[in-house]
Every structure is written in structure tokens, then in C-alpha cells.
PDB file of C-alpha atoms and ligand atoms in Angstrom:
ATOM      1  CA  MET I 480      23.038   8.585   7.988  1.00 75.00           C
ATOM      2  CA  PRO I 481      25.474   5.635   7.487  1.00 90.00           C
ATOM      3  CA  ALA I 482      23.745   1.825   6.094  1.00 97.00           C
ATOM      4  CA  GLN I 483      22.977  -0.081   8.014  1.00 98.00           C
ATOM      5  CA  LEU I 484      25.041  -3.520   8.693  1.00 98.00           C
ATOM      6  CA  ILE I 485      23.392  -7.050   8.034  1.00 98.00           C
ATOM      7  CA  ASP I 486      24.958  -9.103   9.802  1.00 98.00           C
ATOM      8  CA  GLY I 487      25.511 -12.240   8.825  1.00 98.00           C
ATOM      9  CA  ASN I 488      27.123 -14.302  11.331  1.00 98.00           C
ATOM     10  CA  LEU I 489      24.058 -13.056  13.360  1.00 98.00           C
ATOM     11  CA  LEU I 490      21.303 -14.345  11.231  1.00 98.00           C
ATOM     12  CA  SER I 491      23.224 -17.174  10.870  1.00 98.00           C
ATOM     13  CA  GLN I 492      23.292 -17.893  14.407  1.00 98.00           C
ATOM     14  CA  GLN I 493      19.402 -17.436  14.428  1.00 98.00           C
ATOM     15  CA  LEU I 494      18.955 -19.604  11.069  1.00 98.00           C
ATOM     16  CA  ARG I 495      20.790 -22.167  12.271  1.00 98.00           C
ATOM     17  CA  ALA I 496      19.894 -22.538  15.170  1.00 98.00           C
ATOM     18  CA  GLU I 497      15.478 -23.301  12.839  1.00 98.00           C
ATOM     19  CA  VAL I 498      19.106 -26.542  11.158  1.00 98.00           C
ATOM     20  CA  ALA I 499      18.821 -28.094  14.346  1.00 98.00           C
ATOM     21  CA  LYS I 500      15.690 -27.829  15.885  1.00 98.00           C
ATOM     22  CA  ARG I 501      14.653 -29.341  12.444  1.00 98.00           C
ATOM     23  CA  ALA I 502      18.003 -31.735  12.596  1.00 98.00           C
ATOM     24  CA  ALA I 503      16.438 -32.707  15.338  1.00 98.00           C
ATOM     25  CA  ALA I 504      12.970 -33.137  14.630  1.00 98.00           C
ATOM     26  CA  LEU I 505      14.245 -36.078  12.043  1.00 98.00           C
ATOM     27  CA  THR I 506      16.380 -37.489  13.879  1.00 98.00           C
ATOM     28  CA  ALA I 507      13.433 -38.331  16.203  1.00 98.00           C
ATOM     29  CA  GLN I 508      11.809 -40.328  12.638  1.00 97.00           C
ATOM     30  CA  GLY I 509      15.119 -41.834  12.629  1.00 97.00           C
ATOM     31  CA  LYS I 510      15.716 -39.763   9.783  1.00 97.00           C
ATOM     32  CA  GLN I 511      19.538 -37.300  10.129  1.00 98.00           C
ATOM     33  CA  PRO I 512      20.631 -35.772   7.306  1.00 98.00           C
ATOM     34  CA  GLY I 513      23.463 -36.025   6.670  1.00 98.00           C
ATOM     35  CA  LEU I 514      26.203 -34.213   4.075  1.00 98.00           C
ATOM     36  CA  ALA I 515      28.915 -35.696   2.581  1.00 98.00           C
ATOM     37  CA  VAL I 516      32.362 -33.510   1.528  1.00 98.00           C
ATOM     38  CA  ILE I 517      34.983 -34.859  -0.214  1.00 98.00           C
ATOM     39  CA  LEU I 518      38.635 -32.785  -0.795  1.00 98.00           C
ATOM     40  CA  VAL I 519      40.606 -33.770  -2.618  1.00 98.00           C
ATOM     41  CA  GLY I 520      44.555 -32.677  -2.462  1.00 97.00           C
ATOM     42  CA  ASP I 521      45.467 -30.218  -0.411  1.00 93.00           C
ATOM     43  CA  SER I 522      44.792 -26.637  -0.874  1.00 93.00           C
ATOM     44  CA  PRO I 523      44.492 -25.485   2.975  1.00 92.00           C
ATOM     45  CA  ALA I 524      42.431 -22.458   1.634  1.00 90.00           C
ATOM     46  CA  SER I 525      39.606 -25.013   0.206  1.00 94.00           C
ATOM     47  CA  GLN I 526      41.010 -27.901   4.094  1.00 94.00           C
ATOM     48  CA  VAL I 527      39.878 -24.174   5.624  1.00 92.00           C
ATOM     49  CA  TYR I 528      37.253 -24.072   3.847  1.00 92.00           C
ATOM     50  CA  VAL I 529      35.655 -28.043   4.133  1.00 95.00           C
ATOM     51  CA  ARG I 530      36.429 -28.263   7.733  1.00 95.00           C
ATOM     52  CA  ASN I 531      34.407 -25.268   8.057  1.00 94.00           C
ATOM     53  CA  LYS I 532      31.521 -26.879   6.861  1.00 95.00           C
ATOM     54  CA  VAL I 533      31.523 -30.357   8.589  1.00 96.00           C
ATOM     55  CA  LYS I 534      31.690 -28.208  12.464  1.00 96.00           C
ATOM     56  CA  ALA I 535      28.656 -26.458  11.288  1.00 97.00           C
ATOM     57  CA  CYS I 536      26.840 -29.941  10.348  1.00 97.00           C
ATOM     58  CA  GLN I 537      28.282 -31.028  13.597  1.00 96.00           C
ATOM     59  CA  ASP I 538      26.963 -28.509  15.747  1.00 97.00           C
ATOM     60  CA  ASN I 539      24.026 -28.393  14.358  1.00 98.00           C
ATOM     61  CA  GLY I 540      22.463 -32.409  14.744  1.00 98.00           C
ATOM     62  CA  LEU I 541      23.152 -32.968  11.199  1.00 98.00           C
ATOM     63  CA  HIS I 542      25.636 -36.267  10.201  1.00 97.00           C
ATOM     64  CA  SER I 543      28.882 -35.344   8.396  1.00 97.00           C
ATOM     65  CA  VAL I 544      31.202 -37.542   6.341  1.00 95.00           C
ATOM     66  CA  LEU I 545      34.356 -36.262   5.469  1.00 97.00           C
ATOM     67  CA  GLU I 546      36.611 -37.578   3.018  1.00 97.00           C
ATOM     68  CA  LYS I 547      39.986 -36.809   1.876  1.00 97.00           C
ATOM     69  CA  TYR I 548      41.711 -37.973  -0.327  1.00 98.00           C
ATOM     70  CA  GLU I 549      45.569 -36.897  -1.966  1.00 97.00           C
ATOM     71  CA  ALA I 550      45.557 -35.141  -5.357  1.00 97.00           C
ATOM     72  CA  SER I 551      46.490 -37.881  -7.153  1.00 97.00           C
ATOM     73  CA  MET I 552      42.846 -39.916  -7.252  1.00 98.00           C
ATOM     74  CA  THR I 553      41.651 -40.034 -10.614  1.00 98.00           C
ATOM     75  CA  GLU I 554      38.582 -38.883 -11.999  1.00 98.00           C
ATOM     76  CA  ALA I 555      37.587 -42.605 -12.152  1.00 98.00           C
ATOM     77  CA  GLU I 556      37.594 -43.365  -8.325  1.00 98.00           C
ATOM     78  CA  LEU I 557      36.456 -39.668  -7.974  1.00 98.00           C
ATOM     79  CA  LEU I 558      33.141 -40.926  -9.454  1.00 98.00           C
ATOM     80  CA  ALA I 559      32.918 -43.765  -8.355  1.00 98.00           C
ATOM     81  CA  ARG I 560      32.745 -42.897  -4.167  1.00 98.00           C
ATOM     82  CA  ILE I 561      30.260 -40.235  -5.505  1.00 98.00           C
ATOM     83  CA  ASP I 562      27.678 -43.473  -7.530  1.00 98.00           C
ATOM     84  CA  ALA I 563      28.529 -45.482  -3.378  1.00 98.00           C
ATOM     85  CA  LEU I 564      27.207 -42.179  -1.757  1.00 98.00           C
ATOM     86  CA  ASN I 565      24.533 -41.647  -4.366  1.00 98.00           C
ATOM     87  CA  SER I 566      23.188 -44.732  -3.316  1.00 98.00           C
ATOM     88  CA  ASP I 567      23.804 -44.620   0.620  1.00 98.00           C
ATOM     89  CA  PRO I 568      20.527 -43.807   2.236  1.00 97.00           C
ATOM     90  CA  LYS I 569      22.364 -42.420   5.107  1.00 97.00           C
ATOM     91  CA  ILE I 570      23.452 -39.414   2.873  1.00 98.00           C
ATOM     92  CA  ASN I 571      21.412 -36.724   1.607  1.00 98.00           C
ATOM     93  CA  GLY I 572      23.345 -33.937   0.533  1.00 98.00           C
ATOM     94  CA  ILE I 573      27.333 -34.629  -1.807  1.00 98.00           C
ATOM     95  CA  LEU I 574      29.563 -32.271  -1.446  1.00 98.00           C
ATOM     96  CA  VAL I 575      32.940 -31.866  -4.349  1.00 97.00           C
ATOM     97  CA  GLN I 576      34.824 -28.653  -2.661  1.00 97.00           C
ATOM     98  CA  LEU I 577      36.279 -26.831  -6.029  1.00 95.00           C
ATOM     99  CA  PRO I 578      39.024 -26.199  -7.626  1.00 95.00           C
ATOM    100  CA  LEU I 579      39.836 -30.075  -8.330  1.00 97.00           C
ATOM    101  CA  PRO I 580      42.970 -31.212  -9.386  1.00 97.00           C
ATOM    102  CA  ALA I 581      42.987 -30.702 -12.989  1.00 97.00           C
ATOM    103  CA  HIS I 582      43.482 -33.836 -14.381  1.00 98.00           C
ATOM    104  CA  ILE I 583      39.576 -34.074 -13.348  1.00 98.00           C
ATOM    105  CA  ASP I 584      36.862 -32.874 -15.364  1.00 98.00           C
ATOM    106  CA  ALA I 585      34.391 -30.802 -12.854  1.00 97.00           C
ATOM    107  CA  HIS I 586      32.051 -31.047 -14.976  1.00 96.00           C
ATOM    108  CA  LYS I 587      31.956 -34.714 -15.124  1.00 98.00           C
ATOM    109  CA  VAL I 588      31.849 -34.277 -11.927  1.00 98.00           C
ATOM    110  CA  ILE I 589      29.419 -32.496 -11.151  1.00 97.00           C
ATOM    111  CA  GLU I 590      26.921 -33.873 -13.145  1.00 98.00           C
ATOM    112  CA  ALA I 591      27.328 -37.638 -11.390  1.00 98.00           C
ATOM    113  CA  ILE I 592      26.492 -35.781  -8.351  1.00 98.00           C
ATOM    114  CA  ALA I 593      22.060 -37.114  -7.957  1.00 98.00           C
ATOM    115  CA  PRO I 594      20.548 -34.169  -9.060  1.00 98.00           C
ATOM    116  CA  GLU I 595      18.304 -34.193  -5.515  1.00 98.00           C
ATOM    117  CA  LYS I 596      21.209 -34.592  -3.657  1.00 98.00           C
ATOM    118  CA  ASP I 597      23.008 -32.077  -5.445  1.00 98.00           C
ATOM    119  CA  VAL I 598      23.131 -28.778  -2.030  1.00 98.00           C
ATOM    120  CA  ASP I 599      25.355 -26.801  -4.527  1.00 97.00           C
ATOM    121  CA  GLY I 600      22.872 -26.617  -6.053  1.00 97.00           C
ATOM    122  CA  PHE I 601      25.678 -27.413  -9.275  1.00 97.00           C
ATOM    123  CA  HIS I 602      24.201 -29.841 -11.194  1.00 98.00           C
ATOM    124  CA  VAL I 603      22.811 -28.712 -14.863  1.00 98.00           C
ATOM    125  CA  SER I 604      19.430 -29.972 -13.553  1.00 98.00           C
ATOM    126  CA  ASN I 605      19.393 -28.141 -11.456  1.00 98.00           C
ATOM    127  CA  ALA I 606      20.733 -24.900 -12.665  1.00 98.00           C
ATOM    128  CA  GLY I 607      17.507 -26.322 -15.690  1.00 98.00           C
ATOM    129  CA  LEU I 608      15.358 -26.348 -12.229  1.00 98.00           C
ATOM    130  CA  LEU I 609      16.598 -22.778 -10.981  1.00 98.00           C
ATOM    131  CA  MET I 610      16.170 -20.674 -14.594  1.00 97.00           C
ATOM    132  CA  THR I 611      13.070 -22.243 -15.214  1.00 97.00           C
ATOM    133  CA  GLY I 612      11.707 -21.367 -11.760  1.00 94.00           C
ATOM    134  CA  GLN I 613      11.223 -24.884 -10.041  1.00 95.00           C
ATOM    135  CA  PRO I 614      13.890 -24.807  -7.795  1.00 96.00           C
ATOM    136  CA  LEU I 615      15.269 -27.886  -6.037  1.00 97.00           C
ATOM    137  CA  PHE I 616      18.203 -26.295  -4.613  1.00 98.00           C
ATOM    138  CA  ARG I 617      19.473 -22.605  -4.697  1.00 98.00           C
ATOM    139  CA  PRO I 618      22.646 -22.471  -4.621  1.00 98.00           C
ATOM    140  CA  CYS I 619      24.343 -21.447  -1.424  1.00 98.00           C
ATOM    141  CA  THR I 620      25.695 -17.865  -1.680  1.00 98.00           C
ATOM    142  CA  PRO I 621      22.890 -16.974  -3.483  1.00 98.00           C
ATOM    143  CA  TYR I 622      19.891 -18.476  -1.268  1.00 98.00           C
ATOM    144  CA  GLY I 623      22.056 -16.470   1.883  1.00 98.00           C
ATOM    145  CA  VAL I 624      21.657 -13.420  -0.181  1.00 98.00           C
ATOM    146  CA  MET I 625      17.952 -13.663  -0.177  1.00 98.00           C
ATOM    147  CA  LYS I 626      17.721 -14.205   3.088  1.00 98.00           C
ATOM    148  CA  MET I 627      19.710 -11.145   3.844  1.00 98.00           C
ATOM    149  CA  LEU I 628      17.083  -8.956   1.891  1.00 98.00           C
ATOM    150  CA  GLU I 629      14.197 -11.104   3.835  1.00 98.00           C
ATOM    151  CA  SER I 630      16.286 -10.133   7.181  1.00 98.00           C
ATOM    152  CA  ILE I 631      15.481  -6.469   6.406  1.00 98.00           C
ATOM    153  CA  ASP I 632      11.691  -6.793   5.087  1.00 98.00           C
ATOM    154  CA  TYR I 633      13.989  -5.361   1.363  1.00 98.00           C
ATOM    155  CA  PRO I 634      10.656  -4.839  -0.925  1.00 98.00           C
ATOM    156  CA  VAL I 635      12.271  -6.881  -3.424  1.00 98.00           C
ATOM    157  CA  ARG I 636       9.176  -7.183  -5.921  1.00 98.00           C
ATOM    158  CA  GLY I 637       9.658  -4.229  -8.934  1.00 98.00           C
ATOM    159  CA  ALA I 638      12.610  -2.939  -7.110  1.00 98.00           C
ATOM    160  CA  ASN I 639      15.411  -3.408 -10.140  1.00 98.00           C
ATOM    161  CA  ALA I 640      17.971  -5.486  -8.742  1.00 99.00           C
ATOM    162  CA  VAL I 641      21.696  -4.981 -10.523  1.00 99.00           C
ATOM    163  CA  VAL I 642      24.107  -8.828 -10.335  1.00 99.00           C
ATOM    164  CA  VAL I 643      27.915  -7.139 -10.704  1.00 99.00           C
ATOM    165  CA  GLY I 644      29.483 -11.002 -11.772  1.00 98.00           C
ATOM    166  CA  ALA I 645      28.170 -14.002 -14.017  1.00 98.00           C
ATOM    167  CA  SER I 646      29.682 -16.500 -12.893  1.00 97.00           C
ATOM    168  CA  ASN I 647      27.426 -19.941 -12.488  1.00 95.00           C
ATOM    169  CA  ILE I 648      28.142 -19.925  -8.629  1.00 95.00           C
ATOM    170  CA  VAL I 649      27.535 -17.508  -7.905  1.00 98.00           C
ATOM    171  CA  GLY I 650      25.891 -14.467 -10.737  1.00 98.00           C
ATOM    172  CA  LYS I 651      24.373 -15.918 -12.479  1.00 98.00           C
ATOM    173  CA  PRO I 652      21.960 -17.962 -10.005  1.00 98.00           C
ATOM    174  CA  GLN I 653      21.964 -15.334  -7.772  1.00 98.00           C
ATOM    175  CA  ALA I 654      19.807 -13.065 -11.018  1.00 98.00           C
ATOM    176  CA  MET I 655      17.507 -15.874 -11.318  1.00 98.00           C
ATOM    177  CA  LEU I 656      16.586 -15.290  -7.754  1.00 98.00           C
ATOM    178  CA  LEU I 657      15.958 -11.459  -7.450  1.00 98.00           C
ATOM    179  CA  LEU I 658      14.123 -12.181 -10.950  1.00 98.00           C
ATOM    180  CA  GLN I 659      12.027 -14.776  -9.093  1.00 97.00           C
ATOM    181  CA  ALA I 660      11.295 -12.458  -5.906  1.00 98.00           C
ATOM    182  CA  GLY I 661       9.668  -9.687  -8.456  1.00 98.00           C
ATOM    183  CA  ALA I 662      12.950  -7.682  -9.246  1.00 98.00           C
ATOM    184  CA  THR I 663      14.134  -6.009 -12.524  1.00 98.00           C
ATOM    185  CA  VAL I 664      17.907  -7.550 -13.360  1.00 98.00           C
ATOM    186  CA  THR I 665      20.205  -6.160 -14.449  1.00 98.00           C
ATOM    187  CA  ILE I 666      23.232  -8.029 -14.693  1.00 98.00           C
ATOM    188  CA  CYS I 667      26.864  -6.945 -15.393  1.00 98.00           C
ATOM    189  CA  ASN I 668      30.035  -8.688 -16.547  1.00 98.00           C
ATOM    190  CA  SER I 669      34.077  -7.721 -17.476  1.00 98.00           C
ATOM    191  CA  LYS I 670      32.817  -6.336 -20.426  1.00 98.00           C
ATOM    192  CA  THR I 671      30.531  -3.949 -19.358  1.00 98.00           C
ATOM    193  CA  ARG I 672      30.898  -0.408 -20.580  1.00 98.00           C
ATOM    194  CA  ASP I 673      30.772   2.310 -18.160  1.00 98.00           C
ATOM    195  CA  LEU I 674      29.505  -0.332 -14.720  1.00 98.00           C
ATOM    196  CA  GLY I 675      29.235   2.526 -12.699  1.00 98.00           C
ATOM    197  CA  HIS I 676      25.811   3.694 -14.891  1.00 98.00           C
ATOM    198  CA  HIS I 677      24.143   0.542 -14.376  1.00 98.00           C
ATOM    199  CA  THR I 678      24.657   0.895 -10.237  1.00 98.00           C
ATOM    200  CA  ARG I 679      23.920   4.165 -10.159  1.00 98.00           C
ATOM    201  CA  GLN I 680      20.473   2.648 -11.101  1.00 98.00           C
ATOM    202  CA  ALA I 681      20.344  -0.370  -8.142  1.00 98.00           C
ATOM    203  CA  ASP I 682      17.863   0.188  -5.813  1.00 98.00           C
ATOM    204  CA  ILE I 683      19.794  -3.523  -4.148  1.00 99.00           C
ATOM    205  CA  LEU I 684      23.546  -4.370  -5.369  1.00 99.00           C
ATOM    206  CA  VAL I 685      24.728  -7.467  -5.573  1.00 99.00           C
ATOM    207  CA  VAL I 686      28.505  -7.620  -6.361  1.00 98.00           C
ATOM    208  CA  ALA I 687      30.201 -10.895  -6.640  1.00 98.00           C
ATOM    209  CA  THR I 688      33.843  -9.815  -9.018  1.00 98.00           C
ATOM    210  CA  GLY I 689      36.349 -10.749  -6.898  1.00 97.00           C
ATOM    211  CA  LYS I 690      38.756  -7.342  -7.734  1.00 98.00           C
ATOM    212  CA  ARG I 691      38.825  -5.824  -4.794  1.00 97.00           C
ATOM    213  CA  ASN I 692      37.118  -1.474  -4.589  1.00 97.00           C
ATOM    214  CA  ILE I 693      35.401  -2.273  -7.784  1.00 98.00           C
ATOM    215  CA  VAL I 694      32.438  -0.211  -6.543  1.00 98.00           C
ATOM    216  CA  THR I 695      33.312   2.823  -4.788  1.00 98.00           C
ATOM    217  CA  ALA I 696      30.739   5.433  -2.570  1.00 98.00           C
ATOM    218  CA  ASP I 697      29.816   7.659  -5.576  1.00 98.00           C
ATOM    219  CA  MET I 698      29.193   3.849  -7.676  1.00 98.00           C
ATOM    220  CA  VAL I 699      26.006   3.698  -5.330  1.00 98.00           C
ATOM    221  CA  LYS I 700      22.578   4.586  -5.401  1.00 98.00           C
ATOM    222  CA  PRO I 701      21.978   6.445  -2.134  1.00 98.00           C
ATOM    223  CA  GLY I 702      19.908   4.836  -0.115  1.00 98.00           C
ATOM    224  CA  ALA I 703      20.722   1.065  -2.068  1.00 98.00           C
ATOM    225  CA  VAL I 704      20.990  -2.580  -0.574  1.00 98.00           C
ATOM    226  CA  VAL I 705      25.033  -3.353  -1.408  1.00 98.00           C
ATOM    227  CA  ILE I 706      25.351  -6.834  -0.917  1.00 98.00           C
ATOM    228  CA  ASP I 707      29.750  -7.537  -0.950  1.00 98.00           C
ATOM    229  CA  VAL I 708      29.933 -11.278  -2.101  1.00 98.00           C
ATOM    230  CA  GLY I 709      33.358 -10.715  -3.308  1.00 97.00           C
ATOM    231  CA  MET I 710      37.261 -12.592  -0.666  1.00 95.00           C
ATOM    232  CA  ASN I 711      39.599 -10.466  -1.253  1.00 95.00           C
ATOM    233  CA  ARG I 712      43.184  -9.609   0.903  1.00 94.00           C
ATOM    234  CA  ASP I 713      43.884  -6.062   1.441  1.00 94.00           C
ATOM    235  CA  ASP I 714      47.607  -4.667   0.952  1.00 94.00           C
ATOM    236  CA  ASN I 715      48.028  -5.665   4.799  1.00 95.00           C
ATOM    237  CA  GLY I 716      46.367  -9.389   3.834  1.00 94.00           C
ATOM    238  CA  LYS I 717      42.966  -8.650   5.242  1.00 95.00           C
ATOM    239  CA  LEU I 718      39.918 -10.518   4.354  1.00 95.00           C
ATOM    240  CA  CYS I 719      37.957  -7.119   2.071  1.00 97.00           C
ATOM    241  CA  GLY I 720      34.279  -7.410  -0.536  1.00 98.00           C
ATOM    242  CA  ASP I 721      34.473  -6.105  -3.719  1.00 98.00           C
ATOM    243  CA  VAL I 722      32.692  -3.006  -2.671  1.00 98.00           C
ATOM    244  CA  ASP I 723      34.447   0.001  -1.467  1.00 98.00           C
ATOM    245  CA  PHE I 724      32.881  -0.136   2.083  1.00 98.00           C
ATOM    246  CA  ALA I 725      34.556   2.241   4.612  1.00 97.00           C
ATOM    247  CA  ASN I 726      33.135   4.918   1.684  1.00 98.00           C
ATOM    248  CA  ALA I 727      29.742   3.097   0.199  1.00 98.00           C
ATOM    249  CA  LYS I 728      28.356   3.061   3.512  1.00 98.00           C
ATOM    250  CA  ASP I 729      27.552   7.025   4.419  1.00 98.00           C
ATOM    251  CA  VAL I 730      25.887   6.504   1.134  1.00 98.00           C
ATOM    252  CA  ALA I 731      24.055   2.434   1.219  1.00 98.00           C
ATOM    253  CA  GLY I 732      21.040   2.728   3.395  1.00 98.00           C
ATOM    254  CA  TRP I 733      21.927  -0.945   4.495  1.00 98.00           C
ATOM    255  CA  ILE I 734      25.194  -2.701   3.304  1.00 98.00           C
ATOM    256  CA  THR I 735      27.072  -6.099   3.990  1.00 98.00           C
ATOM    257  CA  PRO I 736      30.743  -5.871   5.349  1.00 98.00           C
ATOM    258  CA  VAL I 737      33.645  -8.457   4.571  1.00 97.00           C
ATOM    259  CA  PRO I 738      34.091 -10.411   6.785  1.00 96.00           C
ATOM    260  CA  GLY I 739      30.892 -11.497   8.366  1.00 97.00           C
ATOM    261  CA  GLY I 740      28.858 -10.463   5.699  1.00 97.00           C
ATOM    262  CA  VAL I 741      27.905 -12.895   3.190  1.00 98.00           C
ATOM    263  CA  GLY I 742      30.380 -15.450   4.049  1.00 95.00           C
ATOM    264  CA  PRO I 743      29.095 -17.155   6.575  1.00 96.00           C
ATOM    265  CA  MET I 744      25.261 -17.421   5.115  1.00 97.00           C
ATOM    266  CA  THR I 745      27.529 -19.318   2.703  1.00 97.00           C
ATOM    267  CA  ILE I 746      27.498 -22.224   5.171  1.00 97.00           C
ATOM    268  CA  THR I 747      24.811 -21.602   6.765  1.00 98.00           C
ATOM    269  CA  MET I 748      22.354 -22.391   3.533  1.00 98.00           C
ATOM    270  CA  LEU I 749      23.994 -25.462   2.814  1.00 98.00           C
ATOM    271  CA  LEU I 750      22.749 -26.993   5.831  1.00 98.00           C
ATOM    272  CA  VAL I 751      19.054 -26.167   4.771  1.00 98.00           C
ATOM    273  CA  ASN I 752      19.942 -26.714   1.705  1.00 98.00           C
ATOM    274  CA  THR I 753      20.195 -30.297   3.272  1.00 98.00           C
ATOM    275  CA  ILE I 754      17.837 -30.375   6.107  1.00 98.00           C
ATOM    276  CA  GLU I 755      15.549 -29.423   2.728  1.00 97.00           C
ATOM    277  CA  ALA I 756      17.338 -32.286   0.645  1.00 98.00           C
ATOM    278  CA  ALA I 757      16.335 -34.723   4.457  1.00 98.00           C
ATOM    279  CA  GLU I 758      12.838 -33.778   4.441  1.00 97.00           C
ATOM    280  CA  ARG I 759      12.358 -34.631   0.912  1.00 96.00           C
ATOM    281  CA  CYS I 760      12.866 -38.497   1.271  1.00 94.00           C
TER     282      CYS I 760
HETATM  283  P1  LIG S1202      34.549 -15.861 -11.171  1.00 69.52           P
HETATM  284  O1  LIG S1202      33.661 -17.018 -11.602  1.00 69.52           O
HETATM  285  O2  LIG S1202      36.286 -15.474 -11.335  1.00 69.52           O
HETATM  286  O3  LIG S1202      32.732 -14.563 -11.621  1.00 69.52           O
HETATM  287  C1  LIG S1202      33.531 -12.998 -11.991  1.00 69.52           C
HETATM  288  C2  LIG S1202      32.548 -12.470 -12.227  1.00 69.52           C
HETATM  289  O4  LIG S1202      32.829 -11.112 -12.041  1.00 69.52           O
HETATM  290  C3  LIG S1202      33.113 -13.133 -13.662  1.00 69.52           C
HETATM  291  O5  LIG S1202      31.333 -13.117 -14.410  1.00 69.52           O
HETATM  292  C4  LIG S1202      33.656 -11.746 -14.370  1.00 69.52           C
HETATM  293  O6  LIG S1202      32.866 -11.282 -15.461  1.00 69.52           O
HETATM  294  C5  LIG S1202      32.705 -10.616 -13.239  1.00 69.52           C
HETATM  295  N1  LIG S1202      33.924  -9.212 -13.273  1.00 69.52           N
HETATM  296  C6  LIG S1202      35.170  -9.920 -13.499  1.00 69.52           C
HETATM  297  N2  LIG S1202      35.424  -8.435 -14.025  1.00 69.52           N
HETATM  298  C7  LIG S1202      34.719  -7.383 -13.965  1.00 69.52           C
HETATM  299  C8  LIG S1202      34.991  -6.307 -13.948  1.00 69.52           C
HETATM  300  N3  LIG S1202      35.324  -5.064 -14.272  1.00 69.52           N
HETATM  301  N4  LIG S1202      33.344  -5.837 -14.189  1.00 69.52           N
HETATM  302  C9  LIG S1202      32.141  -6.506 -14.188  1.00 69.52           C
HETATM  303  N5  LIG S1202      32.175  -7.583 -13.782  1.00 69.52           N
HETATM  304  C10 LIG S1202      33.533  -8.644 -13.275  1.00 69.52           C
HETATM  305  O7  LIG S1202      33.951 -15.527  -9.371  1.00 69.52           O
HETATM  306  P2  LIG S1202      33.084 -15.676  -8.226  1.00 69.52           P
HETATM  307  O8  LIG S1202      33.178 -17.851  -8.436  1.00 69.52           O
HETATM  308  O9  LIG S1202      31.776 -15.793  -9.207  1.00 69.52           O
HETATM  309  O10 LIG S1202      33.033 -15.350  -6.824  1.00 69.52           O
HETATM  310  C11 LIG S1202      32.805 -13.702  -7.065  1.00 69.52           C
HETATM  311  C12 LIG S1202      33.797 -12.981  -5.770  1.00 69.52           C
HETATM  312  O11 LIG S1202      32.863 -13.979  -4.699  1.00 69.52           O
HETATM  313  C13 LIG S1202      35.197 -13.782  -5.726  1.00 69.52           C
HETATM  314  O12 LIG S1202      35.476 -12.883  -4.419  1.00 69.52           O
HETATM  315  C14 LIG S1202      34.910 -15.090  -4.620  1.00 69.52           C
HETATM  316  O13 LIG S1202      35.662 -15.406  -4.157  1.00 69.52           O
HETATM  317  C15 LIG S1202      33.466 -15.027  -3.564  1.00 69.52           C
HETATM  318  N6  LIG S1202      32.373 -16.137  -2.552  1.00 69.52           N
HETATM  319  C16 LIG S1202      32.173 -15.282  -2.211  1.00 69.52           C
HETATM  320  C17 LIG S1202      31.507 -16.359  -1.306  1.00 69.52           C
HETATM  321  C18 LIG S1202      30.630 -16.018  -0.028  1.00 69.52           C
HETATM  322  O14 LIG S1202      30.347 -17.402   0.459  1.00 69.52           O
HETATM  323  N7  LIG S1202      31.284 -15.468   0.965  1.00 69.52           N
HETATM  324  C19 LIG S1202      31.270 -17.567  -2.435  1.00 69.52           C
HETATM  325  C20 LIG S1202      31.492 -17.590  -3.535  1.00 69.52           C
HETATM  326  C21 LIG S1202      32.309 -16.759  -3.872  1.00 69.52           C
HETATM  327  P3  LIG S1202      33.168 -12.487 -16.911  1.00 69.52           P
HETATM  328  O15 LIG S1202      32.130 -12.863 -17.219  1.00 69.52           O
HETATM  329  O16 LIG S1202      33.082 -11.373 -18.110  1.00 69.52           O
HETATM  330  O17 LIG S1202      34.226 -13.069 -16.822  1.00 69.52           O
END
């Protein structure tokens, strides 16, 4: 029997309706939640991402500010803007779209964001809080994956979870969130020997490598939940994930499509994090 789809668009709609209610309640108290998005340079992909983030804010009752700067902006100028936003009471969340131009130290920039406004959850103090089980912000993509598991009432506690990919923005925080939810977690990276040996043990398999078809049907445990974070282009230029969806769906119990899976959840969780920041004020 083919796997059931976990529809990220549908779940996002439901979660965004809750976001809009919480935003309206805060606005009624004179505390409309606000997100500032900073884009440096003119990468077409980044322009689409920031436009979508700002539109999602506007559609759900959040105040949003898009600050666009030339690629020639200096690091000092960017740090000064972040400093100003850190003390702006109308702004609860600050997001700097990555990647930044090579002359700007992204690490320094992220560390300049006030941790209580770091809605991406990338600041080292937020990474530390997540690691020690007291997260202030959960990074948006892994947070969205946890909501997807919750939406199918999956018993994460005691499950074998395998995360393929160990980046600071997806794989590592994903592993932490799964661990905190009671899963037994394995993290795989590019040096892992016999990836399939690990993935076949997974009741929950989260794949985030940026490598198309890295997980094939024979690497999936029958009945597993397969969550595909990857975003790649196939030979025809169509968006696709890291999992061989066409074949893996006949083995998995649940699976996320690409597009329409984790992608929309990431922006939704950015809105949730901004609301959480505003509610703490
Ligand atoms: P990244 O920083 O490039 O990290 C990729 C990770 O995959 C690394 O840890 C790497 O291992 C691991 N990896 C690479 N080849 C592997 C292999 N053959 N076997 C096992 N692990 C392997 O990428 P990222 O930022 O985490 O993003 C991953 C993918 O998710 C990309 O396609 C990205 O576009 C997508 N993404 C999607 C969303 C969304 O909203 N849907 C959000 C964020 C990212 P090493 O550590 O050994 O190098």
C-alpha cells in the first residue's frame, strides 16, 4: 500500500490560521508582532525567499519590514542596522537572509542579533539552549518537521530516528529536537559508511543533504515516516527532494512530497517563532 502523504501546505494553512489569531490578540493589546528581514545583495533565490517571508507576515497580521541593501554594504554598516533593530520595540524578530556576500562574516552578524529576537534560532546562545533542553527558539525547518510528526500523532518516544545531514541549521537541531522528544537518534554525514545500514533501522527518517536521490526505496524501512527536507532540481529543472519519492512511497508508511512538504512549514514556523517572541515581551 502506498504511503500516506504528509501535506505541508495543508498543515501550514492550519498553523497559519492559529498564527493569525495570536497576532490579532497581540495587536489588540497594542503589541503587533513584527519581523525585520534583511537582504544584502541581489541573489534571485534569496529575493524570492525574503519576498515569501514578508508576504506570509502580511497575510497573517504580522508587521514586517524588508530592508534590502547593495552587495557592497560593509560589515560595519550591517552590524549597525542590526544594533538599531535590536532596540526597536516594534521588531520582535530579526532575520538576516543567508548567504551573505563573502566580505561579511556571517557568524559575526548572527552573533550580533539579540538572542531574544533571533527567530531563526542560529545564535550560539540559542543553539546552546536547544542543546541543553531549554530552547528559546527552535530553528524553523526542524521545528516544522516536529509539527509534521505531531500532525500524524506519531509516537516519537522510543522510536529509532535517523537524520541524514548534520548542518547547524537543519541536521543537528533536528537531531536535538528528536532526542528531546524521546527518540533514539543517529546522525549521518558525508563520511558515514553504509548509509543504507543506518536508514533501514529508522522508524523516522529525516533527510537533509541537498543530494538528489541519496535515499532510495531499498534504504527505507517498511512503514517508516520519511521526511524529505532536501531541495534540488531534477534533469528537467523541476524541484525535487533528496529521496527517490516515486519508489520510496511504496515502502514508507508516511512520506512528505517535494514541493509541498517541509518547504511551506519552514516559513510557517518563522511566523510561529515571531509570535512566540512577541508573546514573551
Ligand atoms: P548543508 O549545510 O550543505 O549540509 C548538508 C549535510 O548533508 C552535511 O552535514 C553533509 O555532511 C551531509 N551529506 C552530504 N552528502 C552526504 C552523504 N552522501 N551522505 C550522508 N550525508 C551527507 O545543507 P543544509 O543547509 O542542511 O540543507 C540540506 C538540504 O535541505 C538542501 O537541499 C537545502 O536546500 C534544503 N533545505 C530545505 C529547507 C526547506 O525549508 N525545505 C530548509 C533548509 C534547507 P558533512 O557534514 O560531512 O559535510
